[in-house]
Coordinates of C-alpha atoms (C1' of nucleotides) in Angstrom, one line a residue:
Chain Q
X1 CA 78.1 -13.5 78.8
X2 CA 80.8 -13.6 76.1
X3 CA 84.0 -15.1 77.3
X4 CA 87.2 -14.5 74.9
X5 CA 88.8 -17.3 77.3
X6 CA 86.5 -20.1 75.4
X7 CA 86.5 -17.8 72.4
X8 CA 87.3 -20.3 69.2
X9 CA 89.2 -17.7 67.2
X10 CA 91.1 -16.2 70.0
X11 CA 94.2 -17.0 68.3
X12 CA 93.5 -15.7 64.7
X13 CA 91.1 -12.6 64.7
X14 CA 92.4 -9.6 65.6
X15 CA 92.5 -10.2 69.2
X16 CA 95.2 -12.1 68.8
X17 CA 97.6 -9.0 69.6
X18 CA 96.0 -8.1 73.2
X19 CA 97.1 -9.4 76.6
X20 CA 94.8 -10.5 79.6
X21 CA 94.3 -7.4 80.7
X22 CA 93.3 -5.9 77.1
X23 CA 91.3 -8.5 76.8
X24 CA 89.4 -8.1 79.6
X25 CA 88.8 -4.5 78.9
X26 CA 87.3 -5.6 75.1
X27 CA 85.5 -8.2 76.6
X28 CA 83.2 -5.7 78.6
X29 CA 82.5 -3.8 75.5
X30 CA 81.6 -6.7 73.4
X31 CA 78.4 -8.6 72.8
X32 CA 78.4 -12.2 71.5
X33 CA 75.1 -12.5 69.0
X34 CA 73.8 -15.4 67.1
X35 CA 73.0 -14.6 63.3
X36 CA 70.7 -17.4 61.5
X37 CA 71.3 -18.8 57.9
X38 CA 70.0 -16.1 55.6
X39 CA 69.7 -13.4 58.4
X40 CA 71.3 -9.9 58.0
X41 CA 73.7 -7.9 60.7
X42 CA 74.1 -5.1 58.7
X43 CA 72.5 -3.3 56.0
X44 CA 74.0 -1.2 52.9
X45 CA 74.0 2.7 53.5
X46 CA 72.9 2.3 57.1
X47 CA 75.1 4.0 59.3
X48 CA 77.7 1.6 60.6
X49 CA 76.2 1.4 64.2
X50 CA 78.1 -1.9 65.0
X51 CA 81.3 -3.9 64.0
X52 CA 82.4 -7.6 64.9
X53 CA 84.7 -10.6 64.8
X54 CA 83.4 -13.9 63.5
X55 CA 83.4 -16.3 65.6
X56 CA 81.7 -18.7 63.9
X57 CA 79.9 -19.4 60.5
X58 CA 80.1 -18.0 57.0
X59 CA 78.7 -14.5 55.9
X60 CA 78.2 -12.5 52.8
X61 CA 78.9 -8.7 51.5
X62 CA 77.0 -7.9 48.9
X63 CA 75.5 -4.9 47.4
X64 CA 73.1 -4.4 44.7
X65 CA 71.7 -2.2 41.6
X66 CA 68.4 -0.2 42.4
X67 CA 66.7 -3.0 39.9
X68 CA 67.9 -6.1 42.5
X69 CA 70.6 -7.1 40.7
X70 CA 73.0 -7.9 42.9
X71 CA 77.0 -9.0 43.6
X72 CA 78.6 -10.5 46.1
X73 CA 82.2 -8.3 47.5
X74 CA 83.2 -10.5 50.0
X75 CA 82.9 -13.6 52.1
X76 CA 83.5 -13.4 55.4
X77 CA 85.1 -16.5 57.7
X78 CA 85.7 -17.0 61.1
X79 CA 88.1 -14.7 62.8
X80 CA 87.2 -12.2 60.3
X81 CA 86.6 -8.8 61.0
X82 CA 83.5 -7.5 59.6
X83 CA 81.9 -3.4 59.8
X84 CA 82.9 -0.3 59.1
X85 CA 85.1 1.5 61.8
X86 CA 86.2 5.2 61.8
X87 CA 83.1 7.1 61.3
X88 CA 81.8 5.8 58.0
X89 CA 78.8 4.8 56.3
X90 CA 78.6 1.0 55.6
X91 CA 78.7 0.4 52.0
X92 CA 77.2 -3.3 51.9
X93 CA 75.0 -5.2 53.5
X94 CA 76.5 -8.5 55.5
X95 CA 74.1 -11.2 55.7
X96 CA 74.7 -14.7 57.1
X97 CA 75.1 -17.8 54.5
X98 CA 75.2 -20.2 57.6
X99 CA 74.1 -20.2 61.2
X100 CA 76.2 -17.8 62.5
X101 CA 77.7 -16.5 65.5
X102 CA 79.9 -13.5 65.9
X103 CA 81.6 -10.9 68.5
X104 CA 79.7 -7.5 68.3
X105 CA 80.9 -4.3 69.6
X106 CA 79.0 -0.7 68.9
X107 CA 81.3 1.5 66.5
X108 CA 81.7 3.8 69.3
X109 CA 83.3 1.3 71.7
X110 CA 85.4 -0.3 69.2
X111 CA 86.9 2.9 67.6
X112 CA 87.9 4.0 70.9
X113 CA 89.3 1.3 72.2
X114 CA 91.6 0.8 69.1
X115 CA 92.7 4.3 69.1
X116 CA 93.8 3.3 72.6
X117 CA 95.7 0.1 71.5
X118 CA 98.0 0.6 68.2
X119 CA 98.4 -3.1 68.5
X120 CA 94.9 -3.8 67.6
X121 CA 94.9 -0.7 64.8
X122 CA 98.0 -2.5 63.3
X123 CA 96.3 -5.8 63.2
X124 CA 93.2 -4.3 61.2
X125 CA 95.5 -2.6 58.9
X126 CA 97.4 -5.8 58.0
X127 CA 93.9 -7.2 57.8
X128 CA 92.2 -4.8 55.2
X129 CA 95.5 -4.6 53.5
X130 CA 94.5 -7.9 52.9
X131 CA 91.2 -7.5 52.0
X132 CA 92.2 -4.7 49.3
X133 CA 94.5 -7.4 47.3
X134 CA 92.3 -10.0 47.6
X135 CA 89.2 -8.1 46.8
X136 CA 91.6 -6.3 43.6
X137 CA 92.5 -9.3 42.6
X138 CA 88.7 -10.4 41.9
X139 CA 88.3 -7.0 40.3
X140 CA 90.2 -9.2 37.1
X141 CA 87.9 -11.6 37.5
X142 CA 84.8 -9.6 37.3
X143 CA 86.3 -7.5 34.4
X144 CA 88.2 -9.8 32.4
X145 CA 87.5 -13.6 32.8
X146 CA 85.2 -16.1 31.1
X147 CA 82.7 -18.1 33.0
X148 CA 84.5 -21.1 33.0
X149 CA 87.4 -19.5 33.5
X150 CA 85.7 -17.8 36.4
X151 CA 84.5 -20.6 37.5
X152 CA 88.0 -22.9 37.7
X153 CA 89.1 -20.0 39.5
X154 CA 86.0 -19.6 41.9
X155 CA 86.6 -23.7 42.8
X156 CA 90.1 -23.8 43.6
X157 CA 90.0 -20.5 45.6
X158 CA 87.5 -22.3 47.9
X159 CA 88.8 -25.2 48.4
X160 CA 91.8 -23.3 49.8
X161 CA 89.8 -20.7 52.3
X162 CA 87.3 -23.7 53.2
X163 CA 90.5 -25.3 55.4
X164 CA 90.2 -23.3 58.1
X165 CA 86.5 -23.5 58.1
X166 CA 86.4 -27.8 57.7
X167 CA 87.2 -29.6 60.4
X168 CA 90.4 -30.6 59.0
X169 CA 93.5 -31.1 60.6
X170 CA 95.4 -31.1 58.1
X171 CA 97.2 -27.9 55.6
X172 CA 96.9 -27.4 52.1
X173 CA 93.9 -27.2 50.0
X174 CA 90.8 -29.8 50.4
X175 CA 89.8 -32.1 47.6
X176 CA 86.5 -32.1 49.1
X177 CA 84.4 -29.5 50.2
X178 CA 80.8 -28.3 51.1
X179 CA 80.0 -24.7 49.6
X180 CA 78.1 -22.4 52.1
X181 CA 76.6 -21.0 48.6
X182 CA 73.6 -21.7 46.8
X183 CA 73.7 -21.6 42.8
X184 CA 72.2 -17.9 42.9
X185 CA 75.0 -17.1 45.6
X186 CA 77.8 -18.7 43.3
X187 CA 76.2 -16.3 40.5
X188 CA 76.3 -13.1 42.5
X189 CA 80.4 -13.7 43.4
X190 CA 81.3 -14.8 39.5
X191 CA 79.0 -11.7 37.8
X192 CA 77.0 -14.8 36.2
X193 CA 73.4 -16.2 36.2
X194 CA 72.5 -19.4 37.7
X195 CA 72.1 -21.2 34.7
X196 CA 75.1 -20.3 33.5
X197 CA 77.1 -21.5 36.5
X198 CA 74.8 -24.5 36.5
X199 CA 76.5 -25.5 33.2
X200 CA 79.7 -24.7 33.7
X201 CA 80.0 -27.3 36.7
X202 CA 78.1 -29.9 34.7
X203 CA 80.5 -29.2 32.0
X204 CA 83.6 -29.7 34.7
X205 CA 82.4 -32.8 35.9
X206 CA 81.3 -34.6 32.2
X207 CA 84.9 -33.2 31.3
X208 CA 86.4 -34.9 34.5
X209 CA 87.7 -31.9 36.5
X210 CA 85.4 -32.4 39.2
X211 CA 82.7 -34.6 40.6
X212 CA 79.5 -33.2 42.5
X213 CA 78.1 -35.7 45.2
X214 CA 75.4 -33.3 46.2
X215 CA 73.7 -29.6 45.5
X216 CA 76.5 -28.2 47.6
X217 CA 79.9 -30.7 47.5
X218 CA 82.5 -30.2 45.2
X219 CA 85.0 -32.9 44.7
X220 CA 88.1 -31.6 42.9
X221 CA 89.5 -34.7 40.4
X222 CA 91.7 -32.9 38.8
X223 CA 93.5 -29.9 40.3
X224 CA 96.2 -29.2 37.6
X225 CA 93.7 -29.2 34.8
X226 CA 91.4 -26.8 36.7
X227 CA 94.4 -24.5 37.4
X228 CA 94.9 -24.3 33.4
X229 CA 91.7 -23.1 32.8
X230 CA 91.6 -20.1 35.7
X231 CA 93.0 -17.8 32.7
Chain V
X1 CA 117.1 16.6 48.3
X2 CA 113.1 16.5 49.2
X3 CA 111.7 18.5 51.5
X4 CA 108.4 18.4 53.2
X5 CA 108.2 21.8 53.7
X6 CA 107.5 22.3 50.1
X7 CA 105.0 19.7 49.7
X8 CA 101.9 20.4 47.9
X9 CA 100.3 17.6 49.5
X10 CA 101.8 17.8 52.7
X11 CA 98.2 18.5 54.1
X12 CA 96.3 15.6 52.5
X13 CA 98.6 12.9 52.4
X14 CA 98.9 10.4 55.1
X15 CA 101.7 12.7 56.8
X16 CA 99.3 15.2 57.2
X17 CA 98.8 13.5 61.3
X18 CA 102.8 14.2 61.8
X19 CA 104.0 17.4 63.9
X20 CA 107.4 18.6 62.3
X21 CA 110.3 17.1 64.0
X22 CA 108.1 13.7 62.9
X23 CA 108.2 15.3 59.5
X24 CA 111.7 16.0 59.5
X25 CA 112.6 12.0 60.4
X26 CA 110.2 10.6 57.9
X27 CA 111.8 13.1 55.2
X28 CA 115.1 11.6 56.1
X29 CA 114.1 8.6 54.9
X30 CA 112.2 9.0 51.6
X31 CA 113.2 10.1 48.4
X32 CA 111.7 12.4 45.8
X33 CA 111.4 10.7 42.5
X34 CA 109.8 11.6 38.7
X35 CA 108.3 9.1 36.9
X36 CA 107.4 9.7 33.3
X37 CA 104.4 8.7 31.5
X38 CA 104.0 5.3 30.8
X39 CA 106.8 4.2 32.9
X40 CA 106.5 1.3 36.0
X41 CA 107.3 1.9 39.4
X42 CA 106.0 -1.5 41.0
X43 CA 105.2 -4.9 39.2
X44 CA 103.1 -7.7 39.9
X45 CA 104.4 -10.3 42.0
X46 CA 107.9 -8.8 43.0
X47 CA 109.0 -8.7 46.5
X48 CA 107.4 -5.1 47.5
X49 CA 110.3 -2.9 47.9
X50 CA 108.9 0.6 48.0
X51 CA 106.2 2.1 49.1
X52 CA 105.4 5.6 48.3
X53 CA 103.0 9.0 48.6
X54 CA 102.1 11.1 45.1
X55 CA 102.8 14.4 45.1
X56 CA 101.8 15.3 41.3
X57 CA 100.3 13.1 38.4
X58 CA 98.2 10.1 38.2
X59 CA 99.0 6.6 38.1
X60 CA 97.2 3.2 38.0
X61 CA 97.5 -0.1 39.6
X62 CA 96.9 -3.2 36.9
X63 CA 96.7 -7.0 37.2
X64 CA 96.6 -9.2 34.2
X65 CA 95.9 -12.8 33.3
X66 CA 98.6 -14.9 31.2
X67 CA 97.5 -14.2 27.9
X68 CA 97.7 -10.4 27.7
X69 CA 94.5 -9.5 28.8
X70 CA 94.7 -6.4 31.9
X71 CA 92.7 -5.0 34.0
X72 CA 93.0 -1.6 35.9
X73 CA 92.1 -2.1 39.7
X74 CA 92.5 1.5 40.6
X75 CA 93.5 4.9 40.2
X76 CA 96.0 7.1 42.4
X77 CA 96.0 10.9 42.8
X78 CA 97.8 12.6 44.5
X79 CA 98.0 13.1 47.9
X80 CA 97.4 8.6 47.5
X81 CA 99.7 6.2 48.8
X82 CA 100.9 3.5 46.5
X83 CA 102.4 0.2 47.6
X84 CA 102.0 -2.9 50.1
X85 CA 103.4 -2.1 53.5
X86 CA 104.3 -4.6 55.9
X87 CA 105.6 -7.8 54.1
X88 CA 103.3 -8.6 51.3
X89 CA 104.4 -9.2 47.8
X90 CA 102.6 -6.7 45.8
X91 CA 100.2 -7.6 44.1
X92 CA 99.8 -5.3 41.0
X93 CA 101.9 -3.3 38.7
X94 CA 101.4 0.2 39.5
X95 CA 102.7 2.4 36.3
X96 CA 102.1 6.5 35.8
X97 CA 99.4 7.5 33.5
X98 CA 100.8 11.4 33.5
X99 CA 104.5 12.5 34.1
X100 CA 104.4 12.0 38.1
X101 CA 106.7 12.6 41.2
X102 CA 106.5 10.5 44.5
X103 CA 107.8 10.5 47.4
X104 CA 109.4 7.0 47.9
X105 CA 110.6 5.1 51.0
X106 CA 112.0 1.4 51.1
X107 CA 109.2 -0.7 52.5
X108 CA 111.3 -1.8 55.8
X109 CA 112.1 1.8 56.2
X110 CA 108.6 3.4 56.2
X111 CA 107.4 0.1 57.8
X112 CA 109.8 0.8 60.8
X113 CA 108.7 4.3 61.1
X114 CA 104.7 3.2 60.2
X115 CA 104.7 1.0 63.4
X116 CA 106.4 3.8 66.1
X117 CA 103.8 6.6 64.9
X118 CA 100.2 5.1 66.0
X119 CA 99.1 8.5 64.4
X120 CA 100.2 7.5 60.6
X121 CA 99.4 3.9 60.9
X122 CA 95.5 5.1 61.7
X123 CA 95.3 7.2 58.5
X124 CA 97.0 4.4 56.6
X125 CA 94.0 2.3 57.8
X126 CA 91.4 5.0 57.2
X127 CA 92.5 5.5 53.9
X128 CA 92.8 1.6 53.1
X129 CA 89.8 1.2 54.4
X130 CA 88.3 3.8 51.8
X131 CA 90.1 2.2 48.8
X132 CA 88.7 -1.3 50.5
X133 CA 85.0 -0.1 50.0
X134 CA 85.9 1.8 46.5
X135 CA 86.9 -1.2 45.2
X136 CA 83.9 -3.3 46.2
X137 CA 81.6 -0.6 45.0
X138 CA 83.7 -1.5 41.4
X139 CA 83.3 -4.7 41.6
X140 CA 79.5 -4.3 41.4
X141 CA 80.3 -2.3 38.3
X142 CA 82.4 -5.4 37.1
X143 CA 80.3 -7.8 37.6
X144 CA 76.9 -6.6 36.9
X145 CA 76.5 -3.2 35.0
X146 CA 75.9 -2.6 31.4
X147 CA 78.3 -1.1 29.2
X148 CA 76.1 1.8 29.0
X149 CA 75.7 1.7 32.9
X150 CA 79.3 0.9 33.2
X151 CA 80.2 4.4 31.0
X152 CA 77.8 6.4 32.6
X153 CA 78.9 5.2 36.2
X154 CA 82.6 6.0 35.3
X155 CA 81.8 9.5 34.0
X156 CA 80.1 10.6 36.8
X157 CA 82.8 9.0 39.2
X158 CA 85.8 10.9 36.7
X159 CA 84.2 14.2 36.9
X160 CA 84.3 13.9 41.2
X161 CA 87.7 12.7 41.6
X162 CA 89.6 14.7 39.2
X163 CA 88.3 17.9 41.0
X164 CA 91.4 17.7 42.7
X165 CA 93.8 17.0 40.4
X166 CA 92.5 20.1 38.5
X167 CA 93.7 23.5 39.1
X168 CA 89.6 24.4 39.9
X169 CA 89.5 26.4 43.3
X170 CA 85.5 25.4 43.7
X171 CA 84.0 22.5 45.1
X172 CA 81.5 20.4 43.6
X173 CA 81.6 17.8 41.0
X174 CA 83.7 19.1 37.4
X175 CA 81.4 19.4 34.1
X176 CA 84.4 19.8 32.0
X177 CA 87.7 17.1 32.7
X178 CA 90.7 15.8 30.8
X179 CA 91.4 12.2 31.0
X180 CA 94.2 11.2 32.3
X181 CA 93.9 8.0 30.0
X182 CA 93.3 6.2 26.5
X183 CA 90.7 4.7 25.2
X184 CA 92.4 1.4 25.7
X185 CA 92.6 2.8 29.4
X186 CA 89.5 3.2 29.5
X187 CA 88.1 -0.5 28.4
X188 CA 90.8 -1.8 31.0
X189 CA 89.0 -0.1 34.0
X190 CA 85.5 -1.0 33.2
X191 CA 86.1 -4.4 31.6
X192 CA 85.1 -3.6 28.2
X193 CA 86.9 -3.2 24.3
X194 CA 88.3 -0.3 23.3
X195 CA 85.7 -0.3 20.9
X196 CA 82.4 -0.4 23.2
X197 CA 83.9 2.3 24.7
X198 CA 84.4 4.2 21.9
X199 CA 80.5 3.3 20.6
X200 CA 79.3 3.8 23.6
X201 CA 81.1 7.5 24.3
X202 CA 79.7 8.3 20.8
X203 CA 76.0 7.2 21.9
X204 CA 76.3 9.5 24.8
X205 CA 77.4 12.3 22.6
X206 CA 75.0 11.8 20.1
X207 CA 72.2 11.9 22.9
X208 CA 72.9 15.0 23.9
X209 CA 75.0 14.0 27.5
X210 CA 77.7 14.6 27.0
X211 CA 80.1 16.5 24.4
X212 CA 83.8 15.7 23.5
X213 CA 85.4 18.5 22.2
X214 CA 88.6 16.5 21.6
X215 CA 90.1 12.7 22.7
X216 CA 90.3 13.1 26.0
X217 CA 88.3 16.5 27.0
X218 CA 84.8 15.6 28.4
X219 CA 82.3 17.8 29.0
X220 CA 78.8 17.1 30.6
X221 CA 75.9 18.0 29.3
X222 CA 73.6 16.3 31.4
X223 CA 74.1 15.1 34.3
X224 CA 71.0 14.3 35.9
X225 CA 70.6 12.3 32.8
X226 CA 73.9 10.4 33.0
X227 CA 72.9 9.3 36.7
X228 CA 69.7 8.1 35.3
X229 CA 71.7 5.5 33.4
X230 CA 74.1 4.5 36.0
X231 CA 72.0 1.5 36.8
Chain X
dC1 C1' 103.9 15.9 3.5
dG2 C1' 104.3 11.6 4.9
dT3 C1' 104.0 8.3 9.0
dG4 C1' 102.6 6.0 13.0
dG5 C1' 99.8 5.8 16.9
dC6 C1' 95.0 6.4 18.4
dA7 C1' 90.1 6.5 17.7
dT8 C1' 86.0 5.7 15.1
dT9 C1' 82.9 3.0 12.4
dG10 C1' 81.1 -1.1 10.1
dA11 C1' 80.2 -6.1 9.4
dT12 C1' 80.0 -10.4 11.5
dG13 C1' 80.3 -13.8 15.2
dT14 C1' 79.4 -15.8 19.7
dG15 C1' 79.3 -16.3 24.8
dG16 C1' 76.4 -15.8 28.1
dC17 C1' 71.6 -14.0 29.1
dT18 C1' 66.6 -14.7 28.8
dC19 C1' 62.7 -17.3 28.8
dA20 C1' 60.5 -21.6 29.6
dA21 C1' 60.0 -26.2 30.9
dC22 C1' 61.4 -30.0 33.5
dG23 C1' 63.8 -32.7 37.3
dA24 C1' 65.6 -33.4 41.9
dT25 C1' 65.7 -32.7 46.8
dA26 C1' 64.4 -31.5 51.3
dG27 C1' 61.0 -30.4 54.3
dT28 C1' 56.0 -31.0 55.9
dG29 C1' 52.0 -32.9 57.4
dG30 C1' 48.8 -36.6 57.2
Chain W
dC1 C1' 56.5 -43.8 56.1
dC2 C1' 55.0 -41.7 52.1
dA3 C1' 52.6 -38.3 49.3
dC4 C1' 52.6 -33.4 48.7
dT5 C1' 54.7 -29.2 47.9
dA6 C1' 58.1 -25.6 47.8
dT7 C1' 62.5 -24.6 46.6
dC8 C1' 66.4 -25.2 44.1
dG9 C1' 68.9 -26.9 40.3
dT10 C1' 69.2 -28.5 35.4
dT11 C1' 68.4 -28.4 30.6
dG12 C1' 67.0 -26.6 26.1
dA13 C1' 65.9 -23.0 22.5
dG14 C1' 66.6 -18.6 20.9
dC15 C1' 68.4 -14.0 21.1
dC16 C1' 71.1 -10.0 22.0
dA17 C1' 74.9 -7.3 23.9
dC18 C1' 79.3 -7.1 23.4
dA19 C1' 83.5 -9.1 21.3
dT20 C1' 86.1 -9.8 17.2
dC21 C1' 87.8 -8.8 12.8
dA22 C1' 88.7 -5.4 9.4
dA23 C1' 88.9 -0.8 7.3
dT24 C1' 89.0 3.9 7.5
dG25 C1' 89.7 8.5 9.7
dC26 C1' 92.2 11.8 12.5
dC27 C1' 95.8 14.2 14.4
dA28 C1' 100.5 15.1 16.2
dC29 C1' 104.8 14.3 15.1
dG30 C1' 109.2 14.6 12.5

DNA sequence: CGTGGCATTGATGTGGCTCAACGATAGTGG
DNA sequence: CCACTATCGTTGAGCCACATCAATGCCACG
């Protein structure tokens, strides 16, 4: 059974706020499930039956045109929160990129307990707050940027969320990284197609920004150049 | 000297949830204030001082790159809240599109107040949460619609949310709206030139959708036939 | 009756998409 | 361990949707 005591992200999701006690009384609603690489948890326009904490792993929002086109909205890291609480219909679908495993509690349960615990409530809030800049602030991207400017931008924003998710020790960004993406994936978060985002990072590394050890490791070479071409 | 009482939002916004001695200490603390077209209330990147709830008008929130080029990241109505509680630097500019009047609060004030009523802090996050999924929804828009798909889309989306800015009693979606924006407005909320939109609002006219009857006025013609094209 | 700020329209250019072929890598089974 | 195959990524050629550049038109204003 699911144990917050051994719980990985105990300290940064939004459990952080509750006591023993609390705890204890979330930890009898709450169902720890294990998602596989390229399974989904929850599907657009279903109704959101369940919510849940990462605890583990790296997971997608996406949604998608009637014709399968499709974008990325979010990625999702441990100690994120992840579902639609509060009576809504989920608008995307959350998928895993990696092996996954995560903290699931039935919408019921959840809203009721954090109706019963501002705490929590507060924690969410500061949390989607969150979420609305950072997902705005893409909205620029999408709208307004080139691909390579997209693309500088794309790089250096994950090698700065990938610290908490490496092993590191260590603050600040990581020089080195492994994307949980494939090419199509990096696509559907930049509004591009693979090809073009296959050229753009062979262009980056024949122009010496980065190097690319493997399909999925980025080396960052040059951080300041990168940073003058995000637009 | 504001006065709740009076408020023509008072039963949509956020403070709808408050009883009236709650009222009466949360109208202590804010201030009424008119905002005329065109003019900023917030910008980009300073420390967020003020938060605020729209009583009349309609203003937008903007980001832009270096160079000049913006892009608009969402709309407020009335009855919206505007700003970044709790400690964030804001992280767009908001600025009225119409003559407007909010009710403002200093951030630490309404953040004080915010965290001893559980009751407004859970409509804050209902309502974030809302924006939160509006602006992924856009980002689909962004990153993978046409511009026809793109104008069709917004349209359709215009002629539901401005049924309650208008004066309309009736429910239902408006076949006839004023915009409360420009052309170049208009480009910087679905990504596009002022010129594509301009085409591509004559190409719906000229096929029978939709009329114009003068620069902003929209009428709709067809709109089983817009939704066909929203992609 | 100008005058200045939008909006429309046209001509041209180009960045990224499409279509197509090829190459690399990881997984599989002999 | 290696050949085989499926999947994923790269590269190239050509094209098209949208951007850019440049007039011109339309009101609303003084």
């Amino acid at each position: 059974m699911a144990s917050c005591d051994t719980c990985l992200v105990r300290n940064r999701a939004i459990c952080a706020v509750l006591d023993g006690d609390e705890l204890q009384s979330l930890n009898k609603i709450g169902r720890t499930r294990n998602i596989a690489a390229g399974e989904a948890l929850i599907w657009e326009g279903d109704d959101s039956l369940l919510v849940a904490n990462v605890m583990e792993g790296v997971l997608k929002l996406s949604t998608g045109t009637g014709d399968g086109r499709e974008q990325i909205v979010g990625i999702v890291y441990p100690a994120d929160f992840i579902g639609r609480p509060f009576g809504a219909r989920s608008q995307h679908t959350v998928t895993a990129l990696t092996d996954a495993r995560v903290c699931t509690f039935t919408r019921g349960d959840f809203d009721g307990f954090a109706r019963q615990h501002p705490e929590l409530e507060h924690k969410l809030l500061q949390r989607t707050l969150t979420e609305l800049d950072r997902a705005r602030h893409w909205m620029l991207l999408l709208g307004r940027k080139s691909a390579t400017e997209k693309m500088a931008t794309f790089l250096l924003e994950m090698s700065e969320r990938l610290v908490d998710a490496s092993c590191r020790a260590t603050d600040g960004p990581l020089d080195h990284f492994t994307l949980p993406f494939g090419r199509q994936q990096v696509a559907d978060i930049l509004g591009l197609t693979i090809e073009t985002v296959s050229r753009q990072l062979t262009r980056l590394k024949a122009d010496r920004f980065i190097d690319l050890p493997s399909r999925r490791d980025i080396v960052i070479l040059d951080r300041q150049g990168l940073a003058d071409l995000t637009g």
